[in-house]
């Protein structure tokens, strides 16, 4: 069987091809999957998708009409897939329910530290042989309060690092994690967390109830010198409200690895084009805002685990098995 993989990054491709060697043929595309590119999958029973593909009802219909019966998503998040449409079409859908939480947690701290100590600005200066320290003063994280929204595997890994810095831990989640409680984390309502935290990091999935979790009201509750970091999903933050908050000279800094309108922008070279997304352009104009292109997960360990799980998900589909990664059973399976 030949499997078609969409949205394959250059560094990911050799790992993906090696993993499928001896099991199935693999065709990799750097194209992202959407209603316009779905026709390339005609004749492929199994298609592998990436986090920035758009698998809405129209895309899934094109895939189904072309013979696709299974979608193997190479990510934990699946808010880009219309699961109900897949179910109606009889298509199976799987995801990667777990990979190295340290990849994202460590990168969240990379952004937090970079914003706090103004690392990018400092390096930019020294490249021009400007070695002044004016405007580069940061703060100790030791003794300050960190707010962790979402205390699953990634949030817990982030909290362990915060504990190592000697920070006071506040948490918010639908269920309290004993591992975080053992670190001394106090679970509070999100309004109190927003009001008391010096550093806020988001580690919750994007669901209807978490969309714009950080809205204008939440931003208004934050300290004027708070730092906000998001390495989870862009839709957790109302980007327009964030711009207005920054325009009001509030927040000490922001680190964003995700953005709510990143599809069609992140993972592409847009350096020779006019940036038509005014909100993103405005965010990137603030010197105390760091924007990276959804790379928090991008370590050899994490990508390796994602690929290994994807191979297993395809094997499970062909064998008629379900697993913890199954989101939608293929049509006809009881």
Short mmCIF file of C-alpha atoms in Angstrom, two decimals:
data_model
loop_
_atom_site.label_atom_id
_atom_site.label_comp_id
_atom_site.label_asym_id
_atom_site.label_seq_id
_atom_site.Cartn_x
_atom_site.Cartn_y
_atom_site.Cartn_z
CA UNK A 1 0.00 0.00 0.00
CA UNK A 2 1.18 3.52 -0.77
CA UNK A 3 0.44 6.05 1.96
CA UNK A 4 0.25 9.74 1.12
CA UNK A 5 1.61 12.16 3.74
CA UNK A 6 0.74 15.85 3.51
CA UNK A 7 2.57 18.78 5.05
CA UNK A 8 5.86 16.92 5.49
CA UNK A 9 8.67 19.20 6.65
CA UNK A 10 12.19 18.82 5.25
CA UNK A 11 13.68 17.67 8.58
CA UNK A 12 10.77 15.31 9.16
CA UNK A 13 10.87 13.57 5.79
CA UNK A 14 13.88 11.22 6.26
CA UNK A 15 12.57 10.11 9.66
CA UNK A 16 9.12 9.43 8.20
CA UNK A 17 10.47 7.54 5.19
CA UNK A 18 12.77 5.44 7.39
CA UNK A 19 9.92 4.51 9.73
CA UNK A 20 7.70 3.20 6.92
CA UNK A 21 10.51 1.33 5.10
CA UNK A 22 9.65 -2.35 4.83
CA UNK A 23 6.03 -1.83 5.82
CA UNK A 24 4.46 0.40 3.17
CA UNK A 25 5.42 2.70 0.36
CA UNK A 26 5.29 6.35 1.35
CA UNK A 27 4.75 9.40 -0.80
CA UNK A 28 5.56 12.69 0.93
CA UNK A 29 4.18 16.07 -0.08
CA UNK A 30 5.22 19.45 1.27
CA UNK A 31 1.75 20.65 0.26
CA UNK A 32 -0.71 21.17 3.08
CA UNK A 33 -3.99 19.30 2.85
CA UNK A 34 -7.12 21.32 2.13
CA UNK A 35 -10.05 21.23 -0.27
CA UNK A 36 -7.80 22.40 -3.13
CA UNK A 37 -5.04 19.81 -2.65
CA UNK A 38 -7.14 16.83 -1.55
CA UNK A 39 -7.48 15.56 -5.12
CA UNK A 40 -3.81 14.53 -5.02
CA UNK A 41 -4.85 11.71 -2.68
CA UNK A 42 -7.02 9.90 -5.24
CA UNK A 43 -6.35 6.17 -4.98
CA UNK A 44 -4.74 6.36 -1.52
CA UNK A 45 -6.64 4.45 1.14
CA UNK A 46 -4.58 5.98 3.95
CA UNK A 47 -3.61 9.65 4.17
CA UNK A 48 -1.42 11.16 6.88
CA UNK A 49 -2.15 14.77 7.83
CA UNK A 50 -0.31 17.45 9.79
CA UNK A 51 -1.51 19.91 12.39
CA UNK A 52 -1.93 22.82 9.92
CA UNK A 53 -3.91 20.87 7.34
CA UNK A 54 -7.57 21.82 6.98
CA UNK A 55 -9.76 18.72 7.02
CA UNK A 56 -13.19 20.30 6.91
CA UNK A 57 -16.28 18.56 5.53
CA UNK A 58 -15.53 19.56 1.92
CA UNK A 59 -11.92 18.32 2.11
CA UNK A 60 -13.02 15.04 3.66
CA UNK A 61 -15.64 14.56 0.96
CA UNK A 62 -13.00 14.95 -1.78
CA UNK A 63 -10.78 12.44 0.03
CA UNK A 64 -13.61 9.97 0.50
CA UNK A 65 -14.67 10.23 -3.14
CA UNK A 66 -11.07 9.48 -4.09
CA UNK A 67 -11.00 6.29 -2.04
CA UNK A 68 -9.44 7.45 1.24
CA UNK A 69 -10.73 5.51 4.23
CA UNK A 70 -8.33 6.48 6.99
CA UNK A 71 -6.71 9.72 8.22
CA UNK A 72 -3.59 9.36 10.38
CA UNK A 73 -2.98 12.76 11.95
CA UNK A 74 0.64 13.41 12.98
CA UNK A 75 -0.19 15.53 16.02
CA UNK A 76 -1.96 15.49 19.35
CA UNK A 77 -4.39 18.26 18.47
CA UNK A 78 -7.20 17.51 16.05
CA UNK A 79 -9.30 20.68 16.07
CA UNK A 80 -8.48 20.97 12.34
CA UNK A 81 -10.52 17.83 11.55
CA UNK A 82 -14.32 17.72 11.24
CA UNK A 83 -14.78 14.45 13.14
CA UNK A 84 -18.54 14.35 12.61
CA UNK A 85 -18.09 14.67 8.85
CA UNK A 86 -15.48 11.89 8.93
CA UNK A 87 -17.91 9.69 10.88
CA UNK A 88 -20.70 10.37 8.38
CA UNK A 89 -18.38 9.46 5.51
CA UNK A 90 -17.28 6.25 7.24
CA UNK A 91 -13.65 7.40 7.48
CA UNK A 92 -11.39 6.41 10.33
CA UNK A 93 -9.32 9.07 12.11
CA UNK A 94 -6.42 8.63 14.48
CA UNK A 95 -4.03 10.99 16.21
CA UNK A 96 -0.87 10.90 18.33
CA UNK A 97 -2.19 11.08 21.88
CA UNK A 98 1.24 11.37 23.47
CA UNK A 99 4.78 12.44 22.66
CA UNK A 100 7.64 13.98 24.62
CA UNK A 101 6.08 16.66 26.87
CA UNK A 102 9.55 18.03 27.53
CA UNK A 103 9.88 19.35 23.97
CA UNK A 104 7.00 21.80 24.41
CA UNK A 105 7.60 22.56 28.10
CA UNK A 106 11.27 23.37 27.52
CA UNK A 107 10.42 25.58 24.55
CA UNK A 108 7.82 27.45 26.58
CA UNK A 109 10.61 28.27 29.02
CA UNK A 110 12.84 29.25 26.11
CA UNK A 111 10.26 31.87 25.14
CA UNK A 112 9.69 32.99 28.74
CA UNK A 113 13.40 33.44 29.38
CA UNK A 114 14.00 35.03 26.00
CA UNK A 115 11.26 37.60 26.62
CA UNK A 116 12.29 38.26 30.21
CA UNK A 117 16.00 38.72 29.50
CA UNK A 118 15.43 40.37 26.10
CA UNK A 119 17.75 37.85 24.48
CA UNK A 120 16.79 38.46 20.84
CA UNK A 121 17.24 42.20 21.17
CA UNK A 122 20.59 41.72 22.91
CA UNK A 123 21.92 39.36 20.22
CA UNK A 124 20.72 41.70 17.47
CA UNK A 125 22.69 44.51 19.12
CA UNK A 126 25.90 42.60 19.62
CA UNK A 127 25.87 41.49 15.98
CA UNK A 128 26.17 45.20 15.22
CA UNK A 129 28.95 45.50 17.85
CA UNK A 130 26.64 47.48 20.14
CA UNK A 131 27.43 46.18 23.62
CA UNK A 132 25.35 48.57 25.70
CA UNK A 133 22.96 47.17 28.34
CA UNK A 134 20.45 50.00 28.08
CA UNK A 135 16.90 48.62 27.98
CA UNK A 136 17.97 45.00 28.57
CA UNK A 137 17.19 44.67 32.27
CA UNK A 138 15.13 41.59 33.15
CA UNK A 139 13.84 40.09 36.40
CA UNK A 140 14.62 37.06 38.53
CA UNK A 141 11.97 34.38 38.14
CA UNK A 142 13.01 32.98 41.52
CA UNK A 143 10.43 33.89 44.15
CA UNK A 144 7.84 35.04 41.62
CA UNK A 145 4.48 33.45 40.82
CA UNK A 146 3.84 31.32 37.74
CA UNK A 147 0.34 30.45 36.53
CA UNK A 148 -0.05 27.21 34.57
CA UNK A 149 -3.32 26.79 32.70
CA UNK A 150 -3.60 23.10 31.90
CA UNK A 151 -1.68 20.64 34.06
CA UNK A 152 -1.51 17.55 31.90
CA UNK A 153 1.81 16.03 30.85
CA UNK A 154 3.18 19.22 29.25
CA UNK A 155 1.87 21.55 31.93
CA UNK A 156 3.35 19.28 34.61
CA UNK A 157 6.74 19.25 32.89
CA UNK A 158 6.57 23.06 32.72
CA UNK A 159 5.66 23.23 36.41
CA UNK A 160 8.61 21.02 37.41
CA UNK A 161 10.96 23.47 35.72
CA UNK A 162 9.23 26.38 37.47
CA UNK A 163 9.65 24.56 40.78
CA UNK A 164 13.36 24.27 40.01
CA UNK A 165 13.49 28.05 39.59
CA UNK A 166 11.98 28.41 43.05
CA UNK A 167 8.69 29.89 41.90
CA UNK A 168 5.30 29.88 43.59
CA UNK A 169 2.96 27.67 41.55
CA UNK A 170 -0.67 28.42 40.69
CA UNK A 171 -2.64 26.01 38.51
CA UNK A 172 -5.98 25.87 36.73
CA UNK A 173 -7.53 22.78 35.16
CA UNK A 174 -10.74 20.78 35.15
CA UNK A 175 -9.02 18.21 37.39
CA UNK A 176 -6.15 18.63 39.82
CA UNK A 177 -2.94 16.71 39.07
CA UNK A 178 -1.40 15.01 42.14
CA UNK A 179 2.08 15.44 40.62
CA UNK A 180 1.60 19.20 40.53
CA UNK A 181 0.10 19.26 44.01
CA UNK A 182 3.23 17.46 45.24
CA UNK A 183 5.30 20.32 43.80
CA UNK A 184 3.35 22.74 45.97
CA UNK A 185 0.97 23.95 43.26
CA UNK A 186 -2.17 25.68 44.49
CA UNK A 187 -5.18 25.21 42.23
CA UNK A 188 -7.25 28.39 41.90
CA UNK A 189 -9.91 29.80 39.60
CA UNK A 190 -8.55 31.32 36.41
CA UNK A 191 -9.48 34.89 37.36
CA UNK A 192 -7.26 34.70 40.44
CA UNK A 193 -4.50 33.06 38.41
CA UNK A 194 -4.59 35.85 35.83
CA UNK A 195 -4.49 38.48 38.58
CA UNK A 196 -1.64 37.04 40.67
CA UNK A 197 0.75 35.40 38.20
CA UNK A 198 3.93 37.12 37.02
CA UNK A 199 4.32 34.51 34.28
CA UNK A 200 1.36 32.76 32.61
CA UNK A 201 1.80 29.73 30.36
CA UNK A 202 -0.98 28.02 28.39
CA UNK A 203 -1.10 24.22 28.10
CA UNK A 204 -4.76 23.41 27.45
CA UNK A 205 -6.30 21.95 24.26
CA UNK A 206 -8.34 24.12 21.92
CA UNK A 207 -11.98 23.27 22.50
CA UNK A 208 -15.14 25.38 22.15
CA UNK A 209 -14.98 26.13 25.88
CA UNK A 210 -11.31 27.18 25.75
CA UNK A 211 -11.51 29.29 22.58
CA UNK A 212 -10.26 32.79 23.50
CA UNK A 213 -9.62 31.63 27.06
CA UNK A 214 -7.35 34.67 27.21
CA UNK A 215 -9.74 37.39 26.07
CA UNK A 216 -9.89 41.12 26.76
CA UNK A 217 -11.29 40.54 30.24
CA UNK A 218 -8.55 38.06 31.14
CA UNK A 219 -5.87 40.38 29.80
CA UNK A 220 -7.30 43.24 31.85
CA UNK A 221 -6.92 41.16 35.02
CA UNK A 222 -3.22 40.48 34.41
CA UNK A 223 -0.49 42.51 36.03
CA UNK A 224 0.90 45.30 33.89
CA UNK A 225 4.33 43.61 34.02
CA UNK A 226 3.17 40.01 33.54
CA UNK A 227 4.65 37.74 30.86
CA UNK A 228 2.30 35.61 28.72
CA UNK A 229 3.46 32.48 26.86
CA UNK A 230 1.44 30.26 24.51
CA UNK A 231 2.88 27.06 23.05
CA UNK A 232 -0.44 25.20 22.84
CA UNK A 233 -2.99 26.45 20.29
CA UNK A 234 -3.34 29.91 18.80
CA UNK A 235 -7.10 30.11 19.32
CA UNK A 236 -6.64 30.19 23.09
CA UNK A 237 -5.75 33.90 22.84
CA UNK A 238 -7.86 36.66 21.32
CA UNK A 239 -5.05 38.14 19.23
CA UNK A 240 -6.89 41.38 18.56
CA UNK A 241 -7.42 41.96 22.29
CA UNK A 242 -3.75 41.15 22.88
CA UNK A 243 -2.68 43.82 20.40
CA UNK A 244 -4.83 46.40 22.15
CA UNK A 245 -3.37 45.39 25.52
CA UNK A 246 0.16 45.83 24.21
CA UNK A 247 -0.76 49.16 22.59
CA UNK A 248 -1.83 50.32 26.05
CA UNK A 249 1.75 49.62 27.20
CA UNK A 250 0.71 46.67 29.35
CA UNK A 251 2.50 43.31 29.83
CA UNK A 252 6.27 42.95 30.17
CA UNK A 253 6.38 40.58 27.25
CA UNK A 254 4.67 37.86 25.22
CA UNK A 255 6.01 34.63 23.73
CA UNK A 256 3.88 33.02 21.01
CA UNK A 257 4.73 29.79 19.23
CA UNK A 258 1.17 29.57 17.89
CA UNK A 259 -1.27 32.05 16.38
CA UNK A 260 -4.98 31.66 15.73
CA UNK A 261 -4.69 32.46 12.01
CA UNK A 262 -1.39 30.66 11.44
CA UNK A 263 -2.70 28.27 8.75
CA UNK A 264 -1.24 29.25 5.40
CA UNK A 265 1.46 31.35 7.07
CA UNK A 266 3.43 29.22 9.49
CA UNK A 267 5.73 26.64 7.86
CA UNK A 268 5.94 28.77 4.69
CA UNK A 269 8.49 31.29 3.44
CA UNK A 270 6.61 34.58 3.19
CA UNK A 271 9.71 36.78 3.31
CA UNK A 272 9.24 38.17 -0.20
CA UNK A 273 5.52 38.82 0.19
CA UNK A 274 3.44 41.56 1.78
CA UNK A 275 2.10 40.42 5.14
CA UNK A 276 -1.65 40.84 4.75
CA UNK A 277 -2.49 39.70 8.28
CA UNK A 278 -2.47 43.05 10.05
CA UNK A 279 -2.88 41.52 13.50
CA UNK A 280 0.14 39.24 13.14
CA UNK A 281 2.20 42.07 11.62
CA UNK A 282 1.28 44.33 14.54
CA UNK A 283 2.15 41.67 17.11
CA UNK A 284 5.56 41.18 15.55
CA UNK A 285 6.22 44.92 15.59
CA UNK A 286 6.41 44.99 19.39
CA UNK A 287 9.98 44.54 20.61
CA UNK A 288 8.88 42.63 23.71
CA UNK A 289 6.91 40.05 21.70
CA UNK A 290 8.60 36.88 20.40
CA UNK A 291 6.80 34.93 17.68
CA UNK A 292 8.04 31.54 16.50
CA UNK A 293 6.43 29.29 13.89
CA UNK A 294 4.86 26.41 15.85
CA UNK A 295 8.19 24.73 16.58
CA UNK A 296 7.82 23.88 20.28
CA UNK A 297 7.25 20.18 19.52
CA UNK A 298 10.09 20.06 16.98
CA UNK A 299 12.77 17.95 18.66
CA UNK A 300 14.25 14.72 17.36
CA UNK A 301 12.73 12.83 20.29
CA UNK A 302 9.22 14.22 19.92
CA UNK A 303 9.07 13.94 16.12
CA UNK A 304 10.43 10.40 16.37
CA UNK A 305 7.66 9.44 18.79
CA UNK A 306 5.02 11.10 16.61
CA UNK A 307 6.18 9.12 13.58
CA UNK A 308 6.42 5.82 15.47
CA UNK A 309 2.87 6.27 16.73
CA UNK A 310 1.63 7.14 13.25
CA UNK A 311 3.11 3.91 11.88
CA UNK A 312 1.35 1.96 14.66
CA UNK A 313 -1.92 3.75 13.96
CA UNK A 314 -1.78 2.68 10.31
CA UNK A 315 -1.00 -0.91 11.36
CA UNK A 316 -3.93 -0.85 13.80
CA UNK A 317 -6.27 0.39 11.08
CA UNK A 318 -5.23 -2.37 8.67
CA UNK A 319 -5.62 -4.99 11.43
CA UNK A 320 -9.03 -3.66 12.45
CA UNK A 321 -7.84 -2.61 15.92
CA UNK A 322 -8.71 0.44 17.97
CA UNK A 323 -6.33 2.13 20.39
CA UNK A 324 -6.11 5.16 22.65
CA UNK A 325 -5.24 7.10 19.47
CA UNK A 326 -8.50 6.29 17.66
CA UNK A 327 -10.75 9.32 17.26
CA UNK A 328 -13.24 7.90 14.76
CA UNK A 329 -13.66 4.24 13.92
CA UNK A 330 -13.68 3.38 10.22
CA UNK A 331 -17.17 2.81 8.79
CA UNK A 332 -18.63 -0.59 9.43
CA UNK A 333 -16.50 -1.39 12.47
CA UNK A 334 -18.58 -2.13 15.51
#
